């Protein structure tokens, strides 16, 4: 078990059981490094990715875990997030 995985086990992270088990089975990377996993010519800035993880976008939150003041996610979690937000209905401004 890696150092990150052992910290996740001790972490009081507020994740659903399925999110936690999925993230545990995937290689984790910091949010800064996960920016490269977003498709397109322009990668989102770190603040945007952090907001996706904490607040979500279109009702979908990027799966992540906070360990020792560093938030981690995985490439697969980013792919699930992009797929879910692409399929989510857009809100129409009035």
PDB file as gemmi writes it, atoms N, CA and C in Angstrom:
CRYST1    1.000    1.000    1.000  90.00  90.00  90.00 P 1                      
ATOM      1  N   UNK A   1       0.841  -1.168   0.000  1.00  0.00           N  
ATOM      2  CA  UNK A   1       0.000   0.000   0.000  1.00  0.00           C  
ATOM      3  C   UNK A   1       0.894   1.243   0.000  1.00  0.00           C  
ATOM      4  N   UNK A   2       0.583   2.172  -0.893  1.00  0.00           N  
ATOM      5  CA  UNK A   2       1.399   3.380  -0.986  1.00  0.00           C  
ATOM      6  C   UNK A   2       1.099   4.332   0.165  1.00  0.00           C  
ATOM      7  N   UNK A   3       1.927   5.347   0.295  1.00  0.00           N  
ATOM      8  CA  UNK A   3       1.747   6.333   1.361  1.00  0.00           C  
ATOM      9  C   UNK A   3       0.410   7.052   1.209  1.00  0.00           C  
ATOM     10  N   UNK A   4       0.050   7.392  -0.030  1.00  0.00           N  
ATOM     11  CA  UNK A   4      -1.214   8.082  -0.279  1.00  0.00           C  
ATOM     12  C   UNK A   4      -2.383   7.185   0.108  1.00  0.00           C  
ATOM     13  N   UNK A   5      -2.331   5.909  -0.288  1.00  0.00           N  
ATOM     14  CA  UNK A   5      -3.420   4.993   0.019  1.00  0.00           C  
ATOM     15  C   UNK A   5      -3.573   4.801   1.527  1.00  0.00           C  
ATOM     16  N   UNK A   6      -2.455   4.735   2.252  1.00  0.00           N  
ATOM     17  CA  UNK A   6      -2.549   4.568   3.701  1.00  0.00           C  
ATOM     18  C   UNK A   6      -3.142   5.814   4.355  1.00  0.00           C  
ATOM     19  N   UNK A   7      -2.847   6.992   3.820  1.00  0.00           N  
ATOM     20  CA  UNK A   7      -3.436   8.225   4.346  1.00  0.00           C  
ATOM     21  C   UNK A   7      -4.922   8.291   4.039  1.00  0.00           C  
ATOM     22  N   UNK A   8      -5.328   7.789   2.874  1.00  0.00           N  
ATOM     23  CA  UNK A   8      -6.752   7.782   2.526  1.00  0.00           C  
ATOM     24  C   UNK A   8      -7.518   6.919   3.516  1.00  0.00           C  
ATOM     25  N   UNK A   9      -6.945   5.784   3.874  1.00  0.00           N  
ATOM     26  CA  UNK A   9      -7.602   4.895   4.816  1.00  0.00           C  
ATOM     27  C   UNK A   9      -7.831   5.577   6.158  1.00  0.00           C  
ATOM     28  N   UNK A  10      -6.888   6.443   6.582  1.00  0.00           N  
ATOM     29  CA  UNK A  10      -7.009   7.144   7.858  1.00  0.00           C  
ATOM     30  C   UNK A  10      -7.829   8.426   7.741  1.00  0.00           C  
ATOM     31  N   UNK A  11      -8.060   8.880   6.515  1.00  0.00           N  
ATOM     32  CA  UNK A  11      -8.711  10.157   6.275  1.00  0.00           C  
ATOM     33  C   UNK A  11     -10.195  10.112   6.621  1.00  0.00           C  
ATOM     34  N   UNK A  12     -10.710  11.177   7.243  1.00  0.00           N  
ATOM     35  CA  UNK A  12     -12.144  11.244   7.488  1.00  0.00           C  
ATOM     36  C   UNK A  12     -12.871  11.846   6.281  1.00  0.00           C  
ATOM     37  N   UNK A  13     -12.432  11.478   5.101  1.00  0.00           N  
ATOM     38  CA  UNK A  13     -13.008  12.035   3.878  1.00  0.00           C  
ATOM     39  C   UNK A  13     -14.490  11.708   3.803  1.00  0.00           C  
ATOM     40  N   UNK A  14     -15.270  12.687   3.380  1.00  0.00           N  
ATOM     41  CA  UNK A  14     -16.707  12.506   3.294  1.00  0.00           C  
ATOM     42  C   UNK A  14     -17.078  12.074   1.881  1.00  0.00           C  
ATOM     43  N   UNK A  15     -16.703  10.873   1.539  1.00  0.00           N  
ATOM     44  CA  UNK A  15     -17.013  10.334   0.228  1.00  0.00           C  
ATOM     45  C   UNK A  15     -18.026   9.218   0.386  1.00  0.00           C  
ATOM     46  N   UNK A  16     -18.828   9.023  -0.624  1.00  0.00           N  
ATOM     47  CA  UNK A  16     -19.697   7.853  -0.641  1.00  0.00           C  
ATOM     48  C   UNK A  16     -18.811   6.629  -0.784  1.00  0.00           C  
ATOM     49  N   UNK A  17     -19.299   5.502  -0.357  1.00  0.00           N  
ATOM     50  CA  UNK A  17     -18.495   4.283  -0.376  1.00  0.00           C  
ATOM     51  C   UNK A  17     -18.052   3.920  -1.787  1.00  0.00           C  
ATOM     52  N   UNK A  18     -18.928   4.090  -2.779  1.00  0.00           N  
ATOM     53  CA  UNK A  18     -18.542   3.732  -4.149  1.00  0.00           C  
ATOM     54  C   UNK A  18     -17.482   4.678  -4.690  1.00  0.00           C  
ATOM     55  N   UNK A  19     -17.570   5.975  -4.380  1.00  0.00           N  
ATOM     56  CA  UNK A  19     -16.547   6.927  -4.814  1.00  0.00           C  
ATOM     57  C   UNK A  19     -15.209   6.582  -4.174  1.00  0.00           C  
ATOM     58  N   UNK A  20     -15.237   6.299  -2.888  1.00  0.00           N  
ATOM     59  CA  UNK A  20     -14.000   5.998  -2.165  1.00  0.00           C  
ATOM     60  C   UNK A  20     -13.333   4.750  -2.731  1.00  0.00           C  
ATOM     61  N   UNK A  21     -14.117   3.699  -2.973  1.00  0.00           N  
ATOM     62  CA  UNK A  21     -13.525   2.462  -3.485  1.00  0.00           C  
ATOM     63  C   UNK A  21     -13.010   2.650  -4.914  1.00  0.00           C  
ATOM     64  N   UNK A  22     -13.725   3.447  -5.709  1.00  0.00           N  
ATOM     65  CA  UNK A  22     -13.238   3.713  -7.068  1.00  0.00           C  
ATOM     66  C   UNK A  22     -11.920   4.463  -7.033  1.00  0.00           C  
ATOM     67  N   UNK A  23     -11.847   5.521  -6.229  1.00  0.00           N  
ATOM     68  CA  UNK A  23     -10.608   6.299  -6.156  1.00  0.00           C  
ATOM     69  C   UNK A  23      -9.464   5.463  -5.597  1.00  0.00           C  
ATOM     70  N   UNK A  24      -9.753   4.584  -4.668  1.00  0.00           N  
ATOM     71  CA  UNK A  24      -8.711   3.736  -4.091  1.00  0.00           C  
ATOM     72  C   UNK A  24      -8.132   2.773  -5.120  1.00  0.00           C  
ATOM     73  N   UNK A  25      -8.939   2.386  -6.099  1.00  0.00           N  
ATOM     74  CA  UNK A  25      -8.459   1.419  -7.089  1.00  0.00           C  
ATOM     75  C   UNK A  25      -7.793   2.100  -8.284  1.00  0.00           C  
ATOM     76  N   UNK A  26      -7.758   3.417  -8.298  1.00  0.00           N  
ATOM     77  CA  UNK A  26      -7.176   4.156  -9.421  1.00  0.00           C  
ATOM     78  C   UNK A  26      -5.932   4.920  -8.959  1.00  0.00           C  
ATOM     79  N   UNK A  27      -4.972   5.129  -9.867  1.00  0.00           N  
ATOM     80  CA  UNK A  27      -3.796   5.926  -9.495  1.00  0.00           C  
ATOM     81  C   UNK A  27      -4.199   7.381  -9.253  1.00  0.00           C  
ATOM     82  N   UNK A  28      -3.816   7.919  -8.110  1.00  0.00           N  
ATOM     83  CA  UNK A  28      -4.190   9.288  -7.747  1.00  0.00           C  
ATOM     84  C   UNK A  28      -3.132  10.278  -8.184  1.00  0.00           C  
ATOM     85  N   UNK A  29      -3.601  11.493  -8.451  1.00  0.00           N  
ATOM     86  CA  UNK A  29      -2.700  12.600  -8.783  1.00  0.00           C  
ATOM     87  C   UNK A  29      -3.306  13.870  -8.225  1.00  0.00           C  
ATOM     88  N   UNK A  30      -2.465  14.867  -8.021  1.00  0.00           N  
ATOM     89  CA  UNK A  30      -2.954  16.140  -7.488  1.00  0.00           C  
ATOM     90  C   UNK A  30      -3.868  16.803  -8.516  1.00  0.00           C  
ATOM     91  N   UNK A  31      -4.673  17.743  -8.041  1.00  0.00           N  
ATOM     92  CA  UNK A  31      -5.566  18.459  -8.959  1.00  0.00           C  
ATOM     93  C   UNK A  31      -4.778  19.203 -10.024  1.00  0.00           C  
ATOM     94  N   UNK A  32      -3.622  19.734  -9.653  1.00  0.00           N  
ATOM     95  CA  UNK A  32      -2.799  20.455 -10.625  1.00  0.00           C  
ATOM     96  C   UNK A  32      -2.376  19.532 -11.766  1.00  0.00           C  
ATOM     97  N   UNK A  33      -1.934  18.337 -11.439  1.00  0.00           N  
ATOM     98  CA  UNK A  33      -1.524  17.393 -12.483  1.00  0.00           C  
ATOM     99  C   UNK A  33      -2.719  16.842 -13.251  1.00  0.00           C  
ATOM    100  N   UNK A  34      -3.883  16.783 -12.620  1.00  0.00           N  
ATOM    101  CA  UNK A  34      -5.072  16.243 -13.293  1.00  0.00           C  
ATOM    102  C   UNK A  34      -5.638  17.206 -14.339  1.00  0.00           C  
ATOM    103  N   UNK A  35      -5.198  18.458 -14.329  1.00  0.00           N  
ATOM    104  CA  UNK A  35      -5.662  19.421 -15.340  1.00  0.00           C  
ATOM    105  C   UNK A  35      -5.373  18.920 -16.752  1.00  0.00           C  
ATOM    106  N   UNK A  36      -4.284  18.172 -16.914  1.00  0.00           N  
ATOM    107  CA  UNK A  36      -3.908  17.667 -18.236  1.00  0.00           C  
ATOM    108  C   UNK A  36      -4.882  16.599 -18.757  1.00  0.00           C  
ATOM    109  N   UNK A  37      -5.692  16.036 -17.878  1.00  0.00           N  
ATOM    110  CA  UNK A  37      -6.635  14.995 -18.277  1.00  0.00           C  
ATOM    111  C   UNK A  37      -7.912  15.553 -18.903  1.00  0.00           C  
ATOM    112  N   UNK A  38      -8.120  16.860 -18.798  1.00  0.00           N  
ATOM    113  CA  UNK A  38      -9.285  17.473 -19.439  1.00  0.00           C  
ATOM    114  C   UNK A  38      -9.000  17.629 -20.923  1.00  0.00           C  
ATOM    115  N   UNK A  39      -9.991  17.296 -21.738  1.00  0.00           N  
ATOM    116  CA  UNK A  39      -9.812  17.383 -23.195  1.00  0.00           C  
ATOM    117  C   UNK A  39      -9.931  18.830 -23.661  1.00  0.00           C  
ATOM    118  N   UNK A  40      -9.435  19.091 -24.842  1.00  0.00           N  
ATOM    119  CA  UNK A  40      -9.567  20.412 -25.434  1.00  0.00           C  
ATOM    120  C   UNK A  40      -8.245  21.144 -25.517  1.00  0.00           C  
ATOM    121  N   UNK A  41      -8.211  22.187 -26.318  1.00  0.00           N  
ATOM    122  CA  UNK A  41      -6.963  22.936 -26.504  1.00  0.00           C  
ATOM    123  C   UNK A  41      -6.573  23.759 -25.272  1.00  0.00           C  
ATOM    124  N   UNK A  42      -7.565  24.190 -24.503  1.00  0.00           N  
ATOM    125  CA  UNK A  42      -7.281  24.990 -23.308  1.00  0.00           C  
ATOM    126  C   UNK A  42      -7.621  24.176 -22.069  1.00  0.00           C  
ATOM    127  N   UNK A  43      -6.655  24.015 -21.201  1.00  0.00           N  
ATOM    128  CA  UNK A  43      -6.860  23.270 -19.964  1.00  0.00           C  
ATOM    129  C   UNK A  43      -7.413  24.215 -18.901  1.00  0.00           C  
ATOM    130  N   UNK A  44      -8.319  23.736 -18.054  1.00  0.00           N  
ATOM    131  CA  UNK A  44      -8.845  24.613 -17.005  1.00  0.00           C  
ATOM    132  C   UNK A  44      -7.765  24.970 -15.998  1.00  0.00           C  
ATOM    133  N   UNK A  45      -7.900  26.144 -15.404  1.00  0.00           N  
ATOM    134  CA  UNK A  45      -6.922  26.549 -14.393  1.00  0.00           C  
ATOM    135  C   UNK A  45      -7.164  25.745 -13.109  1.00  0.00           C  
ATOM    136  N   UNK A  46      -6.212  25.755 -12.226  1.00  0.00           N  
ATOM    137  CA  UNK A  46      -6.281  24.978 -10.998  1.00  0.00           C  
ATOM    138  C   UNK A  46      -7.492  25.373 -10.151  1.00  0.00           C  
ATOM    139  N   UNK A  47      -7.786  26.654 -10.086  1.00  0.00           N  
ATOM    140  CA  UNK A  47      -8.929  27.117  -9.292  1.00  0.00           C  
ATOM    141  C   UNK A  47     -10.231  26.523  -9.833  1.00  0.00           C  
ATOM    142  N   UNK A  48     -10.369  26.434 -11.144  1.00  0.00           N  
ATOM    143  CA  UNK A  48     -11.566  25.857 -11.751  1.00  0.00           C  
ATOM    144  C   UNK A  48     -11.701  24.382 -11.395  1.00  0.00           C  
ATOM    145  N   UNK A  49     -10.605  23.628 -11.494  1.00  0.00           N  
ATOM    146  CA  UNK A  49     -10.639  22.200 -11.170  1.00  0.00           C  
ATOM    147  C   UNK A  49     -10.959  22.012  -9.689  1.00  0.00           C  
ATOM    148  N   UNK A  50     -10.417  22.868  -8.845  1.00  0.00           N  
ATOM    149  CA  UNK A  50     -10.710  22.804  -7.409  1.00  0.00           C  
ATOM    150  C   UNK A  50     -12.193  23.060  -7.160  1.00  0.00           C  
ATOM    151  N   UNK A  51     -12.767  24.024  -7.854  1.00  0.00           N  
ATOM    152  CA  UNK A  51     -14.194  24.297  -7.712  1.00  0.00           C  
ATOM    153  C   UNK A  51     -15.038  23.114  -8.196  1.00  0.00           C  
ATOM    154  N   UNK A  52     -14.612  22.449  -9.264  1.00  0.00           N  
ATOM    155  CA  UNK A  52     -15.320  21.250  -9.726  1.00  0.00           C  
ATOM    156  C   UNK A  52     -15.333  20.193  -8.631  1.00  0.00           C  
ATOM    157  N   UNK A  53     -14.233  20.050  -7.910  1.00  0.00           N  
ATOM    158  CA  UNK A  53     -14.128  19.027  -6.872  1.00  0.00           C  
ATOM    159  C   UNK A  53     -14.931  19.397  -5.617  1.00  0.00           C  
ATOM    160  N   UNK A  54     -14.944  20.664  -5.278  1.00  0.00           N  
ATOM    161  CA  UNK A  54     -15.594  21.086  -4.033  1.00  0.00           C  
ATOM    162  C   UNK A  54     -17.076  21.403  -4.238  1.00  0.00           C  
ATOM    163  N   UNK A  55     -17.389  22.185  -5.271  1.00  0.00           N  
ATOM    164  CA  UNK A  55     -18.759  22.650  -5.474  1.00  0.00           C  
ATOM    165  C   UNK A  55     -19.492  21.926  -6.598  1.00  0.00           C  
ATOM    166  N   UNK A  56     -18.744  21.391  -7.548  1.00  0.00           N  
ATOM    167  CA  UNK A  56     -19.376  20.717  -8.684  1.00  0.00           C  
ATOM    168  C   UNK A  56     -19.707  21.674  -9.811  1.00  0.00           C  
ATOM    169  N   UNK A  57     -20.249  21.100 -10.878  1.00  0.00           N  
ATOM    170  CA  UNK A  57     -20.631  21.869 -12.064  1.00  0.00           C  
ATOM    171  C   UNK A  57     -21.828  21.161 -12.685  1.00  0.00           C  
ATOM    172  N   UNK A  58     -22.910  21.901 -12.924  1.00  0.00           N  
ATOM    173  CA  UNK A  58     -24.147  21.322 -13.456  1.00  0.00           C  
ATOM    174  C   UNK A  58     -24.650  20.154 -12.615  1.00  0.00           C  
ATOM    175  N   UNK A  59     -24.491  20.274 -11.323  1.00  0.00           N  
ATOM    176  CA  UNK A  59     -24.975  19.247 -10.413  1.00  0.00           C  
ATOM    177  C   UNK A  59     -24.093  18.019 -10.291  1.00  0.00           C  
ATOM    178  N   UNK A  60     -22.901  18.056 -10.875  1.00  0.00           N  
ATOM    179  CA  UNK A  60     -21.974  16.919 -10.828  1.00  0.00           C  
ATOM    180  C   UNK A  60     -20.683  17.379 -10.161  1.00  0.00           C  
ATOM    181  N   UNK A  61     -20.193  16.592  -9.203  1.00  0.00           N  
ATOM    182  CA  UNK A  61     -18.964  16.934  -8.484  1.00  0.00           C  
ATOM    183  C   UNK A  61     -17.840  16.006  -8.922  1.00  0.00           C  
ATOM    184  N   UNK A  62     -16.657  16.575  -9.140  1.00  0.00           N  
ATOM    185  CA  UNK A  62     -15.476  15.785  -9.481  1.00  0.00           C  
ATOM    186  C   UNK A  62     -15.062  14.985  -8.248  1.00  0.00           C  
ATOM    187  N   UNK A  63     -14.949  13.662  -8.383  1.00  0.00           N  
ATOM    188  CA  UNK A  63     -14.551  12.807  -7.266  1.00  0.00           C  
ATOM    189  C   UNK A  63     -13.131  13.172  -6.851  1.00  0.00           C  
ATOM    190  N   UNK A  64     -12.946  13.385  -5.556  1.00  0.00           N  
ATOM    191  CA  UNK A  64     -11.620  13.735  -5.043  1.00  0.00           C  
ATOM    192  C   UNK A  64     -11.543  13.373  -3.578  1.00  0.00           C  
ATOM    193  N   UNK A  65     -10.339  13.400  -3.061  1.00  0.00           N  
ATOM    194  CA  UNK A  65     -10.108  13.141  -1.646  1.00  0.00           C  
ATOM    195  C   UNK A  65      -9.069  14.141  -1.154  1.00  0.00           C  
ATOM    196  N   UNK A  66      -9.260  14.637   0.063  1.00  0.00           N  
ATOM    197  CA  UNK A  66      -8.354  15.621   0.657  1.00  0.00           C  
ATOM    198  C   UNK A  66      -7.464  14.926   1.680  1.00  0.00           C  
ATOM    199  N   UNK A  67      -6.155  15.010   1.466  1.00  0.00           N  
ATOM    200  CA  UNK A  67      -5.182  14.396   2.369  1.00  0.00           C  
ATOM    201  C   UNK A  67      -4.101  15.399   2.706  1.00  0.00           C  
ATOM    202  N   UNK A  68      -3.964  15.703   3.964  1.00  0.00           N  
ATOM    203  CA  UNK A  68      -2.932  16.621   4.431  1.00  0.00           C  
ATOM    204  C   UNK A  68      -2.895  17.907   3.605  1.00  0.00           C  
ATOM    205  N   UNK A  69      -4.032  18.536   3.472  1.00  0.00           N  
ATOM    206  CA  UNK A  69      -4.195  19.811   2.756  1.00  0.00           C  
ATOM    207  C   UNK A  69      -3.903  19.736   1.272  1.00  0.00           C  
ATOM    208  N   UNK A  70      -3.891  18.549   0.689  1.00  0.00           N  
ATOM    209  CA  UNK A  70      -3.729  18.389  -0.760  1.00  0.00           C  
ATOM    210  C   UNK A  70      -4.880  17.543  -1.272  1.00  0.00           C  
ATOM    211  N   UNK A  71      -5.537  18.034  -2.312  1.00  0.00           N  
ATOM    212  CA  UNK A  71      -6.674  17.307  -2.872  1.00  0.00           C  
ATOM    213  C   UNK A  71      -6.198  16.470  -4.059  1.00  0.00           C  
ATOM    214  N   UNK A  72      -6.634  15.203  -4.095  1.00  0.00           N  
ATOM    215  CA  UNK A  72      -6.251  14.252  -5.135  1.00  0.00           C  
ATOM    216  C   UNK A  72      -7.476  13.772  -5.890  1.00  0.00           C  
ATOM    217  N   UNK A  73      -7.279  13.425  -7.155  1.00  0.00           N  
ATOM    218  CA  UNK A  73      -8.296  12.803  -7.984  1.00  0.00           C  
ATOM    219  C   UNK A  73      -7.583  11.843  -8.928  1.00  0.00           C  
ATOM    220  N   UNK A  74      -8.306  11.289  -9.898  1.00  0.00           N  
ATOM    221  CA  UNK A  74      -7.691  10.365 -10.854  1.00  0.00           C  
ATOM    222  C   UNK A  74      -8.110  10.735 -12.273  1.00  0.00           C  
ATOM    223  N   UNK A  75      -7.379  10.214 -13.243  1.00  0.00           N  
ATOM    224  CA  UNK A  75      -7.716  10.467 -14.648  1.00  0.00           C  
ATOM    225  C   UNK A  75      -9.087   9.887 -14.971  1.00  0.00           C  
ATOM    226  N   UNK A  76      -9.391   8.729 -14.411  1.00  0.00           N  
ATOM    227  CA  UNK A  76     -10.699   8.103 -14.652  1.00  0.00           C  
ATOM    228  C   UNK A  76     -11.820   8.934 -14.040  1.00  0.00           C  
ATOM    229  N   UNK A  77     -11.576   9.545 -12.871  1.00  0.00           N  
ATOM    230  CA  UNK A  77     -12.577  10.404 -12.244  1.00  0.00           C  
ATOM    231  C   UNK A  77     -12.835  11.643 -13.100  1.00  0.00           C  
ATOM    232  N   UNK A  78     -11.776  12.189 -13.689  1.00  0.00           N  
ATOM    233  CA  UNK A  78     -11.932  13.332 -14.590  1.00  0.00           C  
ATOM    234  C   UNK A  78     -12.759  12.928 -15.811  1.00  0.00           C  
ATOM    235  N   UNK A  79     -12.485  11.759 -16.367  1.00  0.00           N  
ATOM    236  CA  UNK A  79     -13.237  11.282 -17.531  1.00  0.00           C  
ATOM    237  C   UNK A  79     -14.717  11.094 -17.175  1.00  0.00           C  
ATOM    238  N   UNK A  80     -15.007  10.535 -16.001  1.00  0.00           N  
ATOM    239  CA  UNK A  80     -16.402  10.375 -15.570  1.00  0.00           C  
ATOM    240  C   UNK A  80     -17.073  11.729 -15.385  1.00  0.00           C  
ATOM    241  N   UNK A  81     -16.327  12.693 -14.820  1.00  0.00           N  
ATOM    242  CA  UNK A  81     -16.865  14.034 -14.598  1.00  0.00           C  
ATOM    243  C   UNK A  81     -17.200  14.711 -15.926  1.00  0.00           C  
ATOM    244  N   UNK A  82     -16.286  14.641 -16.886  1.00  0.00           N  
ATOM    245  CA  UNK A  82     -16.507  15.274 -18.196  1.00  0.00           C  
ATOM    246  C   UNK A  82     -17.710  14.633 -18.892  1.00  0.00           C  
ATOM    247  N   UNK A  83     -17.806  13.322 -18.834  1.00  0.00           N  
ATOM    248  CA  UNK A  83     -18.931  12.625 -19.465  1.00  0.00           C  
ATOM    249  C   UNK A  83     -20.254  13.011 -18.802  1.00  0.00           C  
ATOM    250  N   UNK A  84     -20.271  13.068 -17.477  1.00  0.00           N  
ATOM    251  CA  UNK A  84     -21.499  13.402 -16.758  1.00  0.00           C  
ATOM    252  C   UNK A  84     -21.920  14.852 -16.983  1.00  0.00           C  
ATOM    253  N   UNK A  85     -20.973  15.780 -17.012  1.00  0.00           N  
ATOM    254  CA  UNK A  85     -21.339  17.183 -17.221  1.00  0.00           C  
ATOM    255  C   UNK A  85     -21.708  17.456 -18.667  1.00  0.00           C  
ATOM    256  N   UNK A  86     -21.181  16.678 -19.591  1.00  0.00           N  
ATOM    257  CA  UNK A  86     -21.557  16.848 -20.991  1.00  0.00           C  
ATOM    258  C   UNK A  86     -22.990  16.385 -21.215  1.00  0.00           C  
ATOM    259  N   UNK A  87     -23.421  15.387 -20.458  1.00  0.00           N  
ATOM    260  CA  UNK A  87     -24.775  14.841 -20.607  1.00  0.00           C  
ATOM    261  C   UNK A  87     -25.790  15.605 -19.759  1.00  0.00           C  
ATOM    262  N   UNK A  88     -25.341  16.391 -18.775  1.00  0.00           N  
ATOM    263  CA  UNK A  88     -26.235  17.104 -17.883  1.00  0.00           C  
ATOM    264  C   UNK A  88     -26.935  18.234 -18.633  1.00  0.00           C  
ATOM    265  N   UNK A  89     -28.217  18.447 -18.316  1.00  0.00           N  
ATOM    266  CA  UNK A  89     -28.947  19.555 -18.985  1.00  0.00           C  
ATOM    267  C   UNK A  89     -28.394  20.911 -18.547  1.00  0.00           C  
ATOM    268  N   UNK A  90     -28.364  21.823 -19.481  1.00  0.00           N  
ATOM    269  CA  UNK A  90     -27.888  23.175 -19.185  1.00  0.00           C  
ATOM    270  C   UNK A  90     -29.032  24.002 -18.661  1.00  0.00           C  
ATOM    271  N   UNK A  91     -28.732  24.874 -17.711  1.00  0.00           N  
ATOM    272  CA  UNK A  91     -29.740  25.768 -17.191  1.00  0.00           C  
ATOM    273  C   UNK A  91     -29.876  26.968 -18.115  1.00  0.00           C  
ATOM    274  N   UNK A  92     -31.105  27.361 -18.383  1.00  0.00           N  
ATOM    275  CA  UNK A  92     -31.357  28.502 -19.259  1.00  0.00           C  
ATOM    276  C   UNK A  92     -31.559  29.734 -18.396  1.00  0.00           C  
ATOM    277  N   UNK A  93     -30.777  30.774 -18.686  1.00  0.00           N  
ATOM    278  CA  UNK A  93     -30.903  32.020 -17.943  1.00  0.00           C  
ATOM    279  C   UNK A  93     -32.169  32.749 -18.347  1.00  0.00           C  
ATOM    280  N   UNK A  94     -32.850  33.311 -17.364  1.00  0.00           N  
ATOM    281  CA  UNK A  94     -34.107  34.047 -17.642  1.00  0.00           C  
ATOM    282  C   UNK A  94     -33.870  35.529 -17.656  1.00  0.00           C  
TER     283      UNK A  94                                                      
END                                                                             
